[in-house]
JSON list of C-alpha atoms in Angstrom, two decimals:
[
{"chain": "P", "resi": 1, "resn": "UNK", "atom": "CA", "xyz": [59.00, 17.42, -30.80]},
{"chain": "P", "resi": 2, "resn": "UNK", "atom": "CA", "xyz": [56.68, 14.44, -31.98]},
{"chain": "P", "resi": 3, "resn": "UNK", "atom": "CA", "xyz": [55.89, 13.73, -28.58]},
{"chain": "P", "resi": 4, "resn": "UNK", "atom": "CA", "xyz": [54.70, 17.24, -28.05]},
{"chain": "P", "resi": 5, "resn": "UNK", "atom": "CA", "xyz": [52.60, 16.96, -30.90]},
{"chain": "P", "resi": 6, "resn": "UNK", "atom": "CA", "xyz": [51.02, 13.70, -29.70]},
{"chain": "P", "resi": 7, "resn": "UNK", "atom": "CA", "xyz": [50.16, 14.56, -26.51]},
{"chain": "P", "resi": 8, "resn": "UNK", "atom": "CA", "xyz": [48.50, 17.57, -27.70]},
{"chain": "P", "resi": 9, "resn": "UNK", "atom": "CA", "xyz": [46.10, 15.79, -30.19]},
{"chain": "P", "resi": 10, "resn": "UNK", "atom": "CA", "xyz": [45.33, 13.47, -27.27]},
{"chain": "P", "resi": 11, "resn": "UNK", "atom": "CA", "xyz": [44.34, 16.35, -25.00]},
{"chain": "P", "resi": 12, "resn": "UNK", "atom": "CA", "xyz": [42.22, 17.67, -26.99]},
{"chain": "P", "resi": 13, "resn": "UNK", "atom": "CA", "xyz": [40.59, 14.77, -27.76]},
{"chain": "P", "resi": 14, "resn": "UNK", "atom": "CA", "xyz": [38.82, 14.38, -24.49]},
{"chain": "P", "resi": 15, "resn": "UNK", "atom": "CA", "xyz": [37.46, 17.79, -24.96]},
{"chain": "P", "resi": 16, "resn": "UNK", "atom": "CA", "xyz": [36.10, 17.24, -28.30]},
{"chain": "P", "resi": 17, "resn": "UNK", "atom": "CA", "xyz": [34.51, 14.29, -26.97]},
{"chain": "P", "resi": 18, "resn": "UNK", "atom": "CA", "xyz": [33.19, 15.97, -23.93]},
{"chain": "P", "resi": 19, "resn": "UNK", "atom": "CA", "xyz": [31.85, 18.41, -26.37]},
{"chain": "P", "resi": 20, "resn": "UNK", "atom": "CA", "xyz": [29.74, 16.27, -28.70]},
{"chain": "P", "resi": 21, "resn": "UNK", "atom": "CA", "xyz": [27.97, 13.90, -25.44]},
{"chain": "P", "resi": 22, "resn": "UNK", "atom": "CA", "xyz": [26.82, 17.68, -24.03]},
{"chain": "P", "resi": 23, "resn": "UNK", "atom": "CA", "xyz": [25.72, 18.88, -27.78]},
{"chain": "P", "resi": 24, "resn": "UNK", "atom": "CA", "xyz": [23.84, 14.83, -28.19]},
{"chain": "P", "resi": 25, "resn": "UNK", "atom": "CA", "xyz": [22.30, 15.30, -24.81]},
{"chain": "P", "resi": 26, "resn": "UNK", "atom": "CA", "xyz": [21.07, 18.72, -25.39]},
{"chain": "P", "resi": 27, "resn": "UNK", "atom": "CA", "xyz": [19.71, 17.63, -28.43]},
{"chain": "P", "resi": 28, "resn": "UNK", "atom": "CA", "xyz": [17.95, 14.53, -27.25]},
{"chain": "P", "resi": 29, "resn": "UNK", "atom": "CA", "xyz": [16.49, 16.82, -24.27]},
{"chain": "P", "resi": 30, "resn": "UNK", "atom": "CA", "xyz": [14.91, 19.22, -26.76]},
{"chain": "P", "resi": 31, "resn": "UNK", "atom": "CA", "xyz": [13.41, 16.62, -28.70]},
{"chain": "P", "resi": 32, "resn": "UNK", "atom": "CA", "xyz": [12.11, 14.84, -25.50]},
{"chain": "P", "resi": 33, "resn": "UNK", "atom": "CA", "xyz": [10.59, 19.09, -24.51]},
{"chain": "P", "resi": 34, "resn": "UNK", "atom": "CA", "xyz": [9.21, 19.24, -28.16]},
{"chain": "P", "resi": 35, "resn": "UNK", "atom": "CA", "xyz": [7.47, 15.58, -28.23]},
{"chain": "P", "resi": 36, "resn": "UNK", "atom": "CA", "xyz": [6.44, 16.15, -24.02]},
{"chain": "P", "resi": 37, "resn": "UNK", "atom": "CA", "xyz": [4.67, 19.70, -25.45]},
{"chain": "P", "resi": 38, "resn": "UNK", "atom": "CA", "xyz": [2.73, 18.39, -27.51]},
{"chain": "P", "resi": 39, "resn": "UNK", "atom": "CA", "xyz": [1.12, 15.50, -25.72]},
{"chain": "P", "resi": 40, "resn": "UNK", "atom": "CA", "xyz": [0.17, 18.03, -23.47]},
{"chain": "P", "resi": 41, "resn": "UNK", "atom": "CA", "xyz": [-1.72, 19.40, -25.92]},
{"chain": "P", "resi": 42, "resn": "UNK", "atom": "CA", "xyz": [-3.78, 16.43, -27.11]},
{"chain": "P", "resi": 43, "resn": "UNK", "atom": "CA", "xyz": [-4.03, 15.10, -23.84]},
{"chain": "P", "resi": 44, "resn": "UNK", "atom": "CA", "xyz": [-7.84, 15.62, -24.25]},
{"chain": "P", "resi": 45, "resn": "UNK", "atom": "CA", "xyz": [-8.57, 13.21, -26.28]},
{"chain": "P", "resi": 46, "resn": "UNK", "atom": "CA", "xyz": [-7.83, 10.29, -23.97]},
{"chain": "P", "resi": 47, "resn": "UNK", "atom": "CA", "xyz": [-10.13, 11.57, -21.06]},
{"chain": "P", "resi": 48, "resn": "UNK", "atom": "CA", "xyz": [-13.56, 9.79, -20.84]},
{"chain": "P", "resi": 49, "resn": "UNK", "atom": "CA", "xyz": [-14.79, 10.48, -17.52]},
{"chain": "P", "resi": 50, "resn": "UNK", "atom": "CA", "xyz": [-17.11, 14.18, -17.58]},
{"chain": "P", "resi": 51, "resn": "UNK", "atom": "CA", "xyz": [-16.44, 16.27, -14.35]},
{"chain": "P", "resi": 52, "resn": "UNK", "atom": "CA", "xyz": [-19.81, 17.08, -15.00]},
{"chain": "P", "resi": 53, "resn": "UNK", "atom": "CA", "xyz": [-21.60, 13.80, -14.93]},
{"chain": "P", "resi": 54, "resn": "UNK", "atom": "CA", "xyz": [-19.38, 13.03, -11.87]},
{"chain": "P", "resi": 55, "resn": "UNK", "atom": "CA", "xyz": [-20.56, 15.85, -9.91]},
{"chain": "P", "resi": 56, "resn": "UNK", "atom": "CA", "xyz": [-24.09, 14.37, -10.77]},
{"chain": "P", "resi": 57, "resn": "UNK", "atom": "CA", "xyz": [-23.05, 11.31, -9.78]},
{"chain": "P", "resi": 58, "resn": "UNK", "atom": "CA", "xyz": [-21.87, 12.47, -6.08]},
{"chain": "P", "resi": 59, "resn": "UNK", "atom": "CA", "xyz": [-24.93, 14.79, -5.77]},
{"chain": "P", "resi": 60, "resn": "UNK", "atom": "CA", "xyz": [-26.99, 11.36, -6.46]},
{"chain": "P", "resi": 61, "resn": "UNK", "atom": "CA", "xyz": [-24.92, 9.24, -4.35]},
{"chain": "P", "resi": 62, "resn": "UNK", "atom": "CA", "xyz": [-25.14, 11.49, -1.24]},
{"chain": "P", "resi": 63, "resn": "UNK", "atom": "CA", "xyz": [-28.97, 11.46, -1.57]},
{"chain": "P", "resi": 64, "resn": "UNK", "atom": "CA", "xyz": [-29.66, 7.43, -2.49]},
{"chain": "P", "resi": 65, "resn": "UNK", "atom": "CA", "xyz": [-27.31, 6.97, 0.77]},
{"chain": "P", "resi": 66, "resn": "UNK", "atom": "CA", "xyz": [-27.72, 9.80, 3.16]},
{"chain": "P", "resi": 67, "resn": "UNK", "atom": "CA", "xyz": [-25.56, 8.86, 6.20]},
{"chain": "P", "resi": 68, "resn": "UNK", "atom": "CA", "xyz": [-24.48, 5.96, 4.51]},
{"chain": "P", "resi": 69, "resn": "UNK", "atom": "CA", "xyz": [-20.55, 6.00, 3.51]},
{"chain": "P", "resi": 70, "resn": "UNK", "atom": "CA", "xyz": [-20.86, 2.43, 2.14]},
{"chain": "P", "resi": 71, "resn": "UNK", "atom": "CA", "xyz": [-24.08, 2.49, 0.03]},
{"chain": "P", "resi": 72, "resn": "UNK", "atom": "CA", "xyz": [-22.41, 5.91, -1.56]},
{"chain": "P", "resi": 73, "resn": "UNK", "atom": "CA", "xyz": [-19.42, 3.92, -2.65]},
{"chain": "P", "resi": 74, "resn": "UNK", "atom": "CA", "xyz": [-21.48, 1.33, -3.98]},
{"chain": "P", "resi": 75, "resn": "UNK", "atom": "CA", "xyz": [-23.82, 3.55, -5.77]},
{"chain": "P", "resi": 76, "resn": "UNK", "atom": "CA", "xyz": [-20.96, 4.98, -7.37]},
{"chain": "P", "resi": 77, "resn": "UNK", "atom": "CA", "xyz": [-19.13, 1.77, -8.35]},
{"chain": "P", "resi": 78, "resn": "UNK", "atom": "CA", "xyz": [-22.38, 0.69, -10.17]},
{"chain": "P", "resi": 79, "resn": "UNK", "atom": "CA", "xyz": [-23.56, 3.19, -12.00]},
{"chain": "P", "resi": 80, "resn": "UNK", "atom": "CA", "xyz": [-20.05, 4.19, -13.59]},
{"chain": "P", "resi": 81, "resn": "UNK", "atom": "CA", "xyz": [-20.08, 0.45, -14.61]},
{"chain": "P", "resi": 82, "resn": "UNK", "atom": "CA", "xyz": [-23.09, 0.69, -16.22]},
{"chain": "P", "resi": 83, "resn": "UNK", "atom": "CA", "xyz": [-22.03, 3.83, -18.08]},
{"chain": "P", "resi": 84, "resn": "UNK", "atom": "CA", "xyz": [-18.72, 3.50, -19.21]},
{"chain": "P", "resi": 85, "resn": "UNK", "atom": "CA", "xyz": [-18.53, -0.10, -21.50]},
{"chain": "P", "resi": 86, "resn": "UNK", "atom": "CA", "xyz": [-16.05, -2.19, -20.16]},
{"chain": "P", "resi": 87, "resn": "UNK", "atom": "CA", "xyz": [-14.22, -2.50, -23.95]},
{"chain": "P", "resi": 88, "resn": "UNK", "atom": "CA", "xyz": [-13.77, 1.53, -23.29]},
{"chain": "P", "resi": 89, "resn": "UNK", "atom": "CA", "xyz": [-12.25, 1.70, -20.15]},
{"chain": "P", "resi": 90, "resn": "UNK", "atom": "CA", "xyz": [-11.60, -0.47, -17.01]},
{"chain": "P", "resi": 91, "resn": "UNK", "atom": "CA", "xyz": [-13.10, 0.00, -13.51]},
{"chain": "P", "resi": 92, "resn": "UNK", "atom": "CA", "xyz": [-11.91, -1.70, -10.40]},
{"chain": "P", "resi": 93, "resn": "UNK", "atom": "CA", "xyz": [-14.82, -3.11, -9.06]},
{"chain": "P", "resi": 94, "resn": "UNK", "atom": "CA", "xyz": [-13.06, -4.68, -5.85]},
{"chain": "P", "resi": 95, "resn": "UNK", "atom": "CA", "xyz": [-12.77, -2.67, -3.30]},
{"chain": "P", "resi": 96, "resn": "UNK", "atom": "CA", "xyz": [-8.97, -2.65, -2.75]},
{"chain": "P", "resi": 97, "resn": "UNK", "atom": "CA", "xyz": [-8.37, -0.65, 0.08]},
{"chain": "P", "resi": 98, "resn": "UNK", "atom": "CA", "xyz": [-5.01, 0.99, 1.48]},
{"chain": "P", "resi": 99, "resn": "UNK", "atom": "CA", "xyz": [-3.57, 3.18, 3.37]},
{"chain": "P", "resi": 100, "resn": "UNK", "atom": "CA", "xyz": [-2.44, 6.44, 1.85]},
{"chain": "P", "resi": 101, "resn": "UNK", "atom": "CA", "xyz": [0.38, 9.16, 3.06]},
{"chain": "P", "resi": 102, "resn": "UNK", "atom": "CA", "xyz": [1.22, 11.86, 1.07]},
{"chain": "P", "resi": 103, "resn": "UNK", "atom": "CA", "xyz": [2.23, 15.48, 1.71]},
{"chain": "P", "resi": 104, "resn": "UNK", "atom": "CA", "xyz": [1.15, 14.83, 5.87]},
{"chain": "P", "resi": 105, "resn": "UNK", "atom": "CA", "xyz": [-1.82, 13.45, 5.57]},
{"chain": "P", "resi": 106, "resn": "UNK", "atom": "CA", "xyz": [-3.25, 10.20, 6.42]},
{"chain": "P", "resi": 107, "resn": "UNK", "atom": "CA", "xyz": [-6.13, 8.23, 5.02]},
{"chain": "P", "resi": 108, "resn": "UNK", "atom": "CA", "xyz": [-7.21, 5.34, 2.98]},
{"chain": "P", "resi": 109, "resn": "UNK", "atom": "CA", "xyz": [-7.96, 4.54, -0.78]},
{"chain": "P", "resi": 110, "resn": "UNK", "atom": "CA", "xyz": [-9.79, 2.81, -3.12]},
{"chain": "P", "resi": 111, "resn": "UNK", "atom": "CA", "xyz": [-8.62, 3.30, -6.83]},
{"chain": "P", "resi": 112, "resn": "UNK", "atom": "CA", "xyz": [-11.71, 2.52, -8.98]},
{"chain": "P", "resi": 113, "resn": "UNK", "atom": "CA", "xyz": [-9.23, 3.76, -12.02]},
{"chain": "P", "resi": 114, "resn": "UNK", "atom": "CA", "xyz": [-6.00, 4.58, -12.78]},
{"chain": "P", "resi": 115, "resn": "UNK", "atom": "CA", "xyz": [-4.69, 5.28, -16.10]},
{"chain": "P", "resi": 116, "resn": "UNK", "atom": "CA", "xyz": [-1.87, 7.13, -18.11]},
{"chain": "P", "resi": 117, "resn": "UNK", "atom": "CA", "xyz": [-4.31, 10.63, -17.94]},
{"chain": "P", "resi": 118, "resn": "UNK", "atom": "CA", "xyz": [-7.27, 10.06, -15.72]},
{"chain": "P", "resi": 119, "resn": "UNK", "atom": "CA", "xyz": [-7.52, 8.46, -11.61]},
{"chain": "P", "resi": 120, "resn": "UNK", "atom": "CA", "xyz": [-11.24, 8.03, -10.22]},
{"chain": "P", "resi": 121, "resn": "UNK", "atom": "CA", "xyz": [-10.75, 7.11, -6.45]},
{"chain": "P", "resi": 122, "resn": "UNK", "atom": "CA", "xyz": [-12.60, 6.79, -2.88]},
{"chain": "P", "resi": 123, "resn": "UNK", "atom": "CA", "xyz": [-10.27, 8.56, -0.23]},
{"chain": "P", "resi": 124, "resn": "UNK", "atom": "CA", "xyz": [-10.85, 9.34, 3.38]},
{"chain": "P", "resi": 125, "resn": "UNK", "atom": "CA", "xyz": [-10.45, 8.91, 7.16]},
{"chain": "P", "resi": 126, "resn": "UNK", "atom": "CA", "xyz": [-12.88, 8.25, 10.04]},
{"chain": "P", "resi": 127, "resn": "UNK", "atom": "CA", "xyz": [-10.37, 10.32, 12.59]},
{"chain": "P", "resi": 128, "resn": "UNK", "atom": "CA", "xyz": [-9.56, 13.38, 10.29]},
{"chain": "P", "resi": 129, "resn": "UNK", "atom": "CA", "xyz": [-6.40, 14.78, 8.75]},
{"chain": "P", "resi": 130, "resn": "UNK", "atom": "CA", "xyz": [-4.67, 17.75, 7.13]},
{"chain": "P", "resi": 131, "resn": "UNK", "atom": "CA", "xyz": [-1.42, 18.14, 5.03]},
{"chain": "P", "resi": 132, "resn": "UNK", "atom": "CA", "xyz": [-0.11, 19.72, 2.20]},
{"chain": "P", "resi": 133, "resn": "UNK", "atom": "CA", "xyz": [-2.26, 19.67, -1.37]},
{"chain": "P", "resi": 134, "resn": "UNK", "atom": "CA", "xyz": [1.33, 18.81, -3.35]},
{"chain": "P", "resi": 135, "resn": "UNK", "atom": "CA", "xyz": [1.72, 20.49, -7.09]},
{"chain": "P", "resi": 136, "resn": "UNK", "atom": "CA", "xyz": [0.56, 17.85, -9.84]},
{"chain": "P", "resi": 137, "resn": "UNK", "atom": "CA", "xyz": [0.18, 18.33, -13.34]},
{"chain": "P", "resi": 138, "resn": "UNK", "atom": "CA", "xyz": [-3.11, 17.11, -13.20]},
{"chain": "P", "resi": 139, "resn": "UNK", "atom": "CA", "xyz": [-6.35, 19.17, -12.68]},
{"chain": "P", "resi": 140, "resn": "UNK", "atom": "CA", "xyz": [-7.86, 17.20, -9.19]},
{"chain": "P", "resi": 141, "resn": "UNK", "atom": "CA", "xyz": [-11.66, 17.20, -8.65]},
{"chain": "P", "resi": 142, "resn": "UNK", "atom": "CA", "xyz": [-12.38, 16.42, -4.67]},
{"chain": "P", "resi": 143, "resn": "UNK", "atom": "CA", "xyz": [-16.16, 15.50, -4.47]},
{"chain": "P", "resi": 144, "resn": "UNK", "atom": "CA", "xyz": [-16.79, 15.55, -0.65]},
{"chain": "P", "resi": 145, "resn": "UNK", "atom": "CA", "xyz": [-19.56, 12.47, -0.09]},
{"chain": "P", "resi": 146, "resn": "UNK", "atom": "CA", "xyz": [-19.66, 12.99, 3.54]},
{"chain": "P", "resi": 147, "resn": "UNK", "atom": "CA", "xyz": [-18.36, 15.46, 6.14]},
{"chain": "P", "resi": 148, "resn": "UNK", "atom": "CA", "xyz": [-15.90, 18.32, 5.76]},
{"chain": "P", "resi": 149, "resn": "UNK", "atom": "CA", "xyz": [-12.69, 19.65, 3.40]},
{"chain": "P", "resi": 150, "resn": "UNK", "atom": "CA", "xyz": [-11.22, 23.08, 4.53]},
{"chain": "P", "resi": 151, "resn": "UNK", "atom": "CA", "xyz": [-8.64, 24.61, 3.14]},
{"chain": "P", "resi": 152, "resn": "UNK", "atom": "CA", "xyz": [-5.47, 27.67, 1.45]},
{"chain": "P", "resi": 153, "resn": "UNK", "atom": "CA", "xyz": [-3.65, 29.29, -0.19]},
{"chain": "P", "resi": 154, "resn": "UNK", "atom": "CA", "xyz": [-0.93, 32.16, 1.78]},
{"chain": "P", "resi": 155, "resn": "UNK", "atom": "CA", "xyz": [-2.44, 35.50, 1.60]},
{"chain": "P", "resi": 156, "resn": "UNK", "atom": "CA", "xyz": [-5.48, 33.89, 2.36]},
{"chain": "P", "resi": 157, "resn": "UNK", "atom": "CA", "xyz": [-6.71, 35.44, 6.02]},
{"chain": "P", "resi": 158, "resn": "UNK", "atom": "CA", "xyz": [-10.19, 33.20, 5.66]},
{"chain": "P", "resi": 159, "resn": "UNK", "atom": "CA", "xyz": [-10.65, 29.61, 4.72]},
{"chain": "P", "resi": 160, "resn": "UNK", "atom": "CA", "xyz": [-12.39, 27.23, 2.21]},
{"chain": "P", "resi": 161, "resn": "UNK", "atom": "CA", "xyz": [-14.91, 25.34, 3.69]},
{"chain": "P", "resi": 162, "resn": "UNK", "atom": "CA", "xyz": [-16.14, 22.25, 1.11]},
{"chain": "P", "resi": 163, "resn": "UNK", "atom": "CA", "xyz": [-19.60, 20.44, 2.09]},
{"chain": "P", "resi": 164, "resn": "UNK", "atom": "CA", "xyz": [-21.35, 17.24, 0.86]},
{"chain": "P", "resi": 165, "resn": "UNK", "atom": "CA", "xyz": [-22.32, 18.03, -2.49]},
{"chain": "P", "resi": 166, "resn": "UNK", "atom": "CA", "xyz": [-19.80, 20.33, -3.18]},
{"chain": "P", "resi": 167, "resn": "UNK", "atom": "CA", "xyz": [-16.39, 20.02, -5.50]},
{"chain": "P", "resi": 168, "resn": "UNK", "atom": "CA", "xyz": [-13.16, 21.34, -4.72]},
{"chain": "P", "resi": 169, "resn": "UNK", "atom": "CA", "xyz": [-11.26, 21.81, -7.69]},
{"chain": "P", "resi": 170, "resn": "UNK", "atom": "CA", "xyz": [-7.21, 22.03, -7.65]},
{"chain": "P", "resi": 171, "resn": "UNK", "atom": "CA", "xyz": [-6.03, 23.15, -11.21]},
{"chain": "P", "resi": 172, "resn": "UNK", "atom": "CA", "xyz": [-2.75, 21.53, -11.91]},
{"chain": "P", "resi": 173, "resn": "UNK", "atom": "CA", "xyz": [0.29, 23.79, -10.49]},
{"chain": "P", "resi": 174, "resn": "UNK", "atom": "CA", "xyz": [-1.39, 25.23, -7.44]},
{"chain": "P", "resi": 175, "resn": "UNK", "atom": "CA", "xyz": [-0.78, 23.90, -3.55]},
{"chain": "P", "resi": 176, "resn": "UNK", "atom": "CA", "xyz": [-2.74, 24.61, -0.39]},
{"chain": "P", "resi": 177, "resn": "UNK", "atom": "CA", "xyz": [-3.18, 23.40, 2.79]},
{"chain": "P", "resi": 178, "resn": "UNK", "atom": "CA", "xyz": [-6.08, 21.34, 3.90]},
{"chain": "P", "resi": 179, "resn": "UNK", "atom": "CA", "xyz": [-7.91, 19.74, 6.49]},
{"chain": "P", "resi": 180, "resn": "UNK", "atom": "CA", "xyz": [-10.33, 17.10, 6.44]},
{"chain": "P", "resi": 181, "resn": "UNK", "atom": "CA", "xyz": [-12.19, 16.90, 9.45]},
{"chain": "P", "resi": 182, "resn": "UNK", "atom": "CA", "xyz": [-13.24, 13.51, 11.50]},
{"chain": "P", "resi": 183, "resn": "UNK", "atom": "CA", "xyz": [-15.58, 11.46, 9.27]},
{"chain": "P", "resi": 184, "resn": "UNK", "atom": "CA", "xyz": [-14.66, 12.86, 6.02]},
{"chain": "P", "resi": 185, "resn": "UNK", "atom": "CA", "xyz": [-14.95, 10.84, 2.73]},
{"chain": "P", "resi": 186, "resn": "UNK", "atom": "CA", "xyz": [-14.90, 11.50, -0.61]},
{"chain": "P", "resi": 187, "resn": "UNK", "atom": "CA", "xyz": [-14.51, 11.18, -4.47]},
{"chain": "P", "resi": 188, "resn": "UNK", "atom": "CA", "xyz": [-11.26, 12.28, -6.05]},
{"chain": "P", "resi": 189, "resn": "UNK", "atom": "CA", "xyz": [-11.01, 12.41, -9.62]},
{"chain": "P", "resi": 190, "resn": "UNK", "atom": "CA", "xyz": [-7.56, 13.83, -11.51]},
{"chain": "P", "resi": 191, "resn": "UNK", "atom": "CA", "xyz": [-6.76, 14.11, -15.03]},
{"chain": "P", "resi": 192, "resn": "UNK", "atom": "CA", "xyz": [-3.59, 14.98, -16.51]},
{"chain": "P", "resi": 193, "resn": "UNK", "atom": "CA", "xyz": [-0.47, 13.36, -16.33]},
{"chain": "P", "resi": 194, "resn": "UNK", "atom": "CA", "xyz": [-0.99, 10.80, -13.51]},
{"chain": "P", "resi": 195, "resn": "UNK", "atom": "CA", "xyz": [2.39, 9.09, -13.86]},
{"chain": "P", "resi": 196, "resn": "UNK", "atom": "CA", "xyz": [4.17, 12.55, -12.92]},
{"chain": "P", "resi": 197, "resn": "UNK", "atom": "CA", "xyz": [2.00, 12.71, -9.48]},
{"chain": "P", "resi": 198, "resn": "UNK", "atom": "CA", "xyz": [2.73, 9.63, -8.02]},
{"chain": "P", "resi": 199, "resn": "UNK", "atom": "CA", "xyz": [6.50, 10.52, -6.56]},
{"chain": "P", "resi": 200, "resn": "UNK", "atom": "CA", "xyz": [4.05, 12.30, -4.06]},
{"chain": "P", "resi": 201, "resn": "UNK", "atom": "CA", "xyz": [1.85, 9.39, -3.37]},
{"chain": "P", "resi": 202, "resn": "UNK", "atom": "CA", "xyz": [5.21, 7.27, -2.54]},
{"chain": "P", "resi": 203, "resn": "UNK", "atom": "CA", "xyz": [7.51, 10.16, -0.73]},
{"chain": "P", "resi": 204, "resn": "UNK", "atom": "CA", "xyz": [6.06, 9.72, 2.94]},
{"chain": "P", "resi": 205, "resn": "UNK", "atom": "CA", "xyz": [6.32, 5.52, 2.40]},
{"chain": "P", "resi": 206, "resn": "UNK", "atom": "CA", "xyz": [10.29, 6.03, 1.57]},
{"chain": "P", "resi": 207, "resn": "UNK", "atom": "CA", "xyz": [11.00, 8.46, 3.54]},
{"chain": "P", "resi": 208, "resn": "UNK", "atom": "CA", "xyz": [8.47, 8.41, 6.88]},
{"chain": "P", "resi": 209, "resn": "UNK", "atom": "CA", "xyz": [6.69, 5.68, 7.79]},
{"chain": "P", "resi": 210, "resn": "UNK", "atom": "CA", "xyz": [8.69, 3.15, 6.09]},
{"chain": "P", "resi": 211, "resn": "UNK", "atom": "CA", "xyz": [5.53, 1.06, 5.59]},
{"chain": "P", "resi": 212, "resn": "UNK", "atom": "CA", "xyz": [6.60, -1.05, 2.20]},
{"chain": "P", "resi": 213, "resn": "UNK", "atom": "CA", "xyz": [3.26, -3.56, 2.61]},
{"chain": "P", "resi": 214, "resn": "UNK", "atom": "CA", "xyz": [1.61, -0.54, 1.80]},
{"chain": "P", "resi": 215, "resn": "UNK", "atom": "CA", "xyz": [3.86, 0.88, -0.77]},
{"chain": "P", "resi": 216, "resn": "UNK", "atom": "CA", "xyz": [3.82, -2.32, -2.17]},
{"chain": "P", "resi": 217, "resn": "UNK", "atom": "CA", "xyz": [0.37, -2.82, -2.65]},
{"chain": "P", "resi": 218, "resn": "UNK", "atom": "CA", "xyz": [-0.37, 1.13, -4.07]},
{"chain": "P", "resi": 219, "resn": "UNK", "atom": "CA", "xyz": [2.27, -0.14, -6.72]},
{"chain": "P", "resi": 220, "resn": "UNK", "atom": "CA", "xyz": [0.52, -3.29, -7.42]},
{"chain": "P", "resi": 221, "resn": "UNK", "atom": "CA", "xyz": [-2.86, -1.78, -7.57]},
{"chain": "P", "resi": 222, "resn": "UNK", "atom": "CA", "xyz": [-2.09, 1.16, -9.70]},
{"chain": "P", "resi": 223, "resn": "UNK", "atom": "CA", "xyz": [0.07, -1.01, -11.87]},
{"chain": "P", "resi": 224, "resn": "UNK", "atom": "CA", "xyz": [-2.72, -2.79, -12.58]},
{"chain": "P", "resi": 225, "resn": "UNK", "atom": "CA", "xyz": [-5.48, -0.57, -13.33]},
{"chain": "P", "resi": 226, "resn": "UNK", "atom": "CA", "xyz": [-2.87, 1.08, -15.90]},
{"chain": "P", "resi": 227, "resn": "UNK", "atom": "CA", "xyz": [-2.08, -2.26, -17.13]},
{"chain": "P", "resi": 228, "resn": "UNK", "atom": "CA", "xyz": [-5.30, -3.07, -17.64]},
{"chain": "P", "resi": 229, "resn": "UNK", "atom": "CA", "xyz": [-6.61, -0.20, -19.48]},
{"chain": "P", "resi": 230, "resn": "UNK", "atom": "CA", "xyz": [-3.76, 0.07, -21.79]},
{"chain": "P", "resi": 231, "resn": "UNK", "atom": "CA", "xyz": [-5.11, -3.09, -22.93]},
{"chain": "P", "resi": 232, "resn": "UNK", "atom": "CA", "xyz": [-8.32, -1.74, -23.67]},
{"chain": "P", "resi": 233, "resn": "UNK", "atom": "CA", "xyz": [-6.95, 0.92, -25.27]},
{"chain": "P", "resi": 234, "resn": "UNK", "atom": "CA", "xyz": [-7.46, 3.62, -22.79]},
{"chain": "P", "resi": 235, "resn": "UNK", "atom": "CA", "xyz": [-4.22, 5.76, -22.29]}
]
């Protein structure tokens, strides 16, 4: 009869046990929800680049370099130095560039930021591509410097078409399909959670064209830049 006994307290001590990690782990999860909510909500506070001023900047870019890709860039590069204090934020003055596959689509990048909330980079392709958009949780402003952006959503029946001096704004959450036609550069600026997007950036690298130099060098880079501005402070 004592046996009984004992091996009746010991099976129910597994489910006890099993009860209490489920109840801590729920309980850690909502606490992680809570905390994650609210950053969301102050998230604000740790932008500093103006979609506004940017759009002024492309707009000025396109017409102190007209047919010039490379004098745009530079343009660019200098006068967000001169704006934004280095003690505020860092820029990446060298132009780092690398290849970039993510939802399809081919091209190249250079990051002239990358932080915790904000990324302020170059990206396009001399021979053209298209792919899917991905869903971030980051609003993404695509200032097209030179050529041409299409692109949907389904129920769509007629496209986007984006121009030089024009801004194609993705609010976080929504995915379409675009294009960018042969030629086609431009000035990609997201803010949000940046961290959270770049499973995206690294998908096609793991999983398609196996191409770990460049993997390995998006890391380093972006690393980097968020390194470097969390020691100046900017999150």
């Amino acid at each position: 009869m004592a046996f009984n006994k004992k091996s009746t307290k010991t099976r129910a001590e597994p489910s006890h046990n099993c009860f209490l990690t489920w109840a801590k782990r729920i309980g850690v999860l909502s606490v992680l929800v809570v905390i994650f909510g609210w950053l969301d909500t102050i998230k604000d506070r740790w932008y500093v680049f103006d979609p506004a001023f940017l759009h002024e900047l492309q707009v000025a870019a396109i017409a102190a370099s007209p047919n010039d890709t490379a004098g745009m860039i530079s343009h660019i590069v200098a006068n967000l130095t001169e704006t934004y204090p280095s003690k505020n934020i860092h820029l990446n003055t060298h132009q780092d560039w690398v290849f970039n596959n993510a939802g399809g689509a081919m091209g190249a990048m250079y990051i002239i930021h990358a932080s915790i909330t904000e990324y302020l980079i170059i990206f396009g392709t001399p021979l053209g591509t298209e792919g899917h958009t991905g869903i971030h949780t980051a609003d993404d402003y695509f200032h097209i410097l030179v050529g041409e952006q299409w692109a949907f959503q389904p129920g769509q029946l007629e496209m986007e078409r984006y121009t030089p001096g024009m801004v194609h704004l993705m609010p976080r959450g929504v995915a379409k399909q675009y294009k960018m036609h042969e030629g086609c550069w431009a000035m990609e600026y997201a803010r949000g959670w940046i961290p959270l997007m770049l499973p995206f950036g690294f998908a096609d690298a793991l999983t398609s064209t196996l191409d770990i130099p460049t993997l390995y060098n998006t890391v380093r880079i972006t690393g980097r830049e968020i390194l470097l501005n969390l020691l100046v402070g900017k999150i």
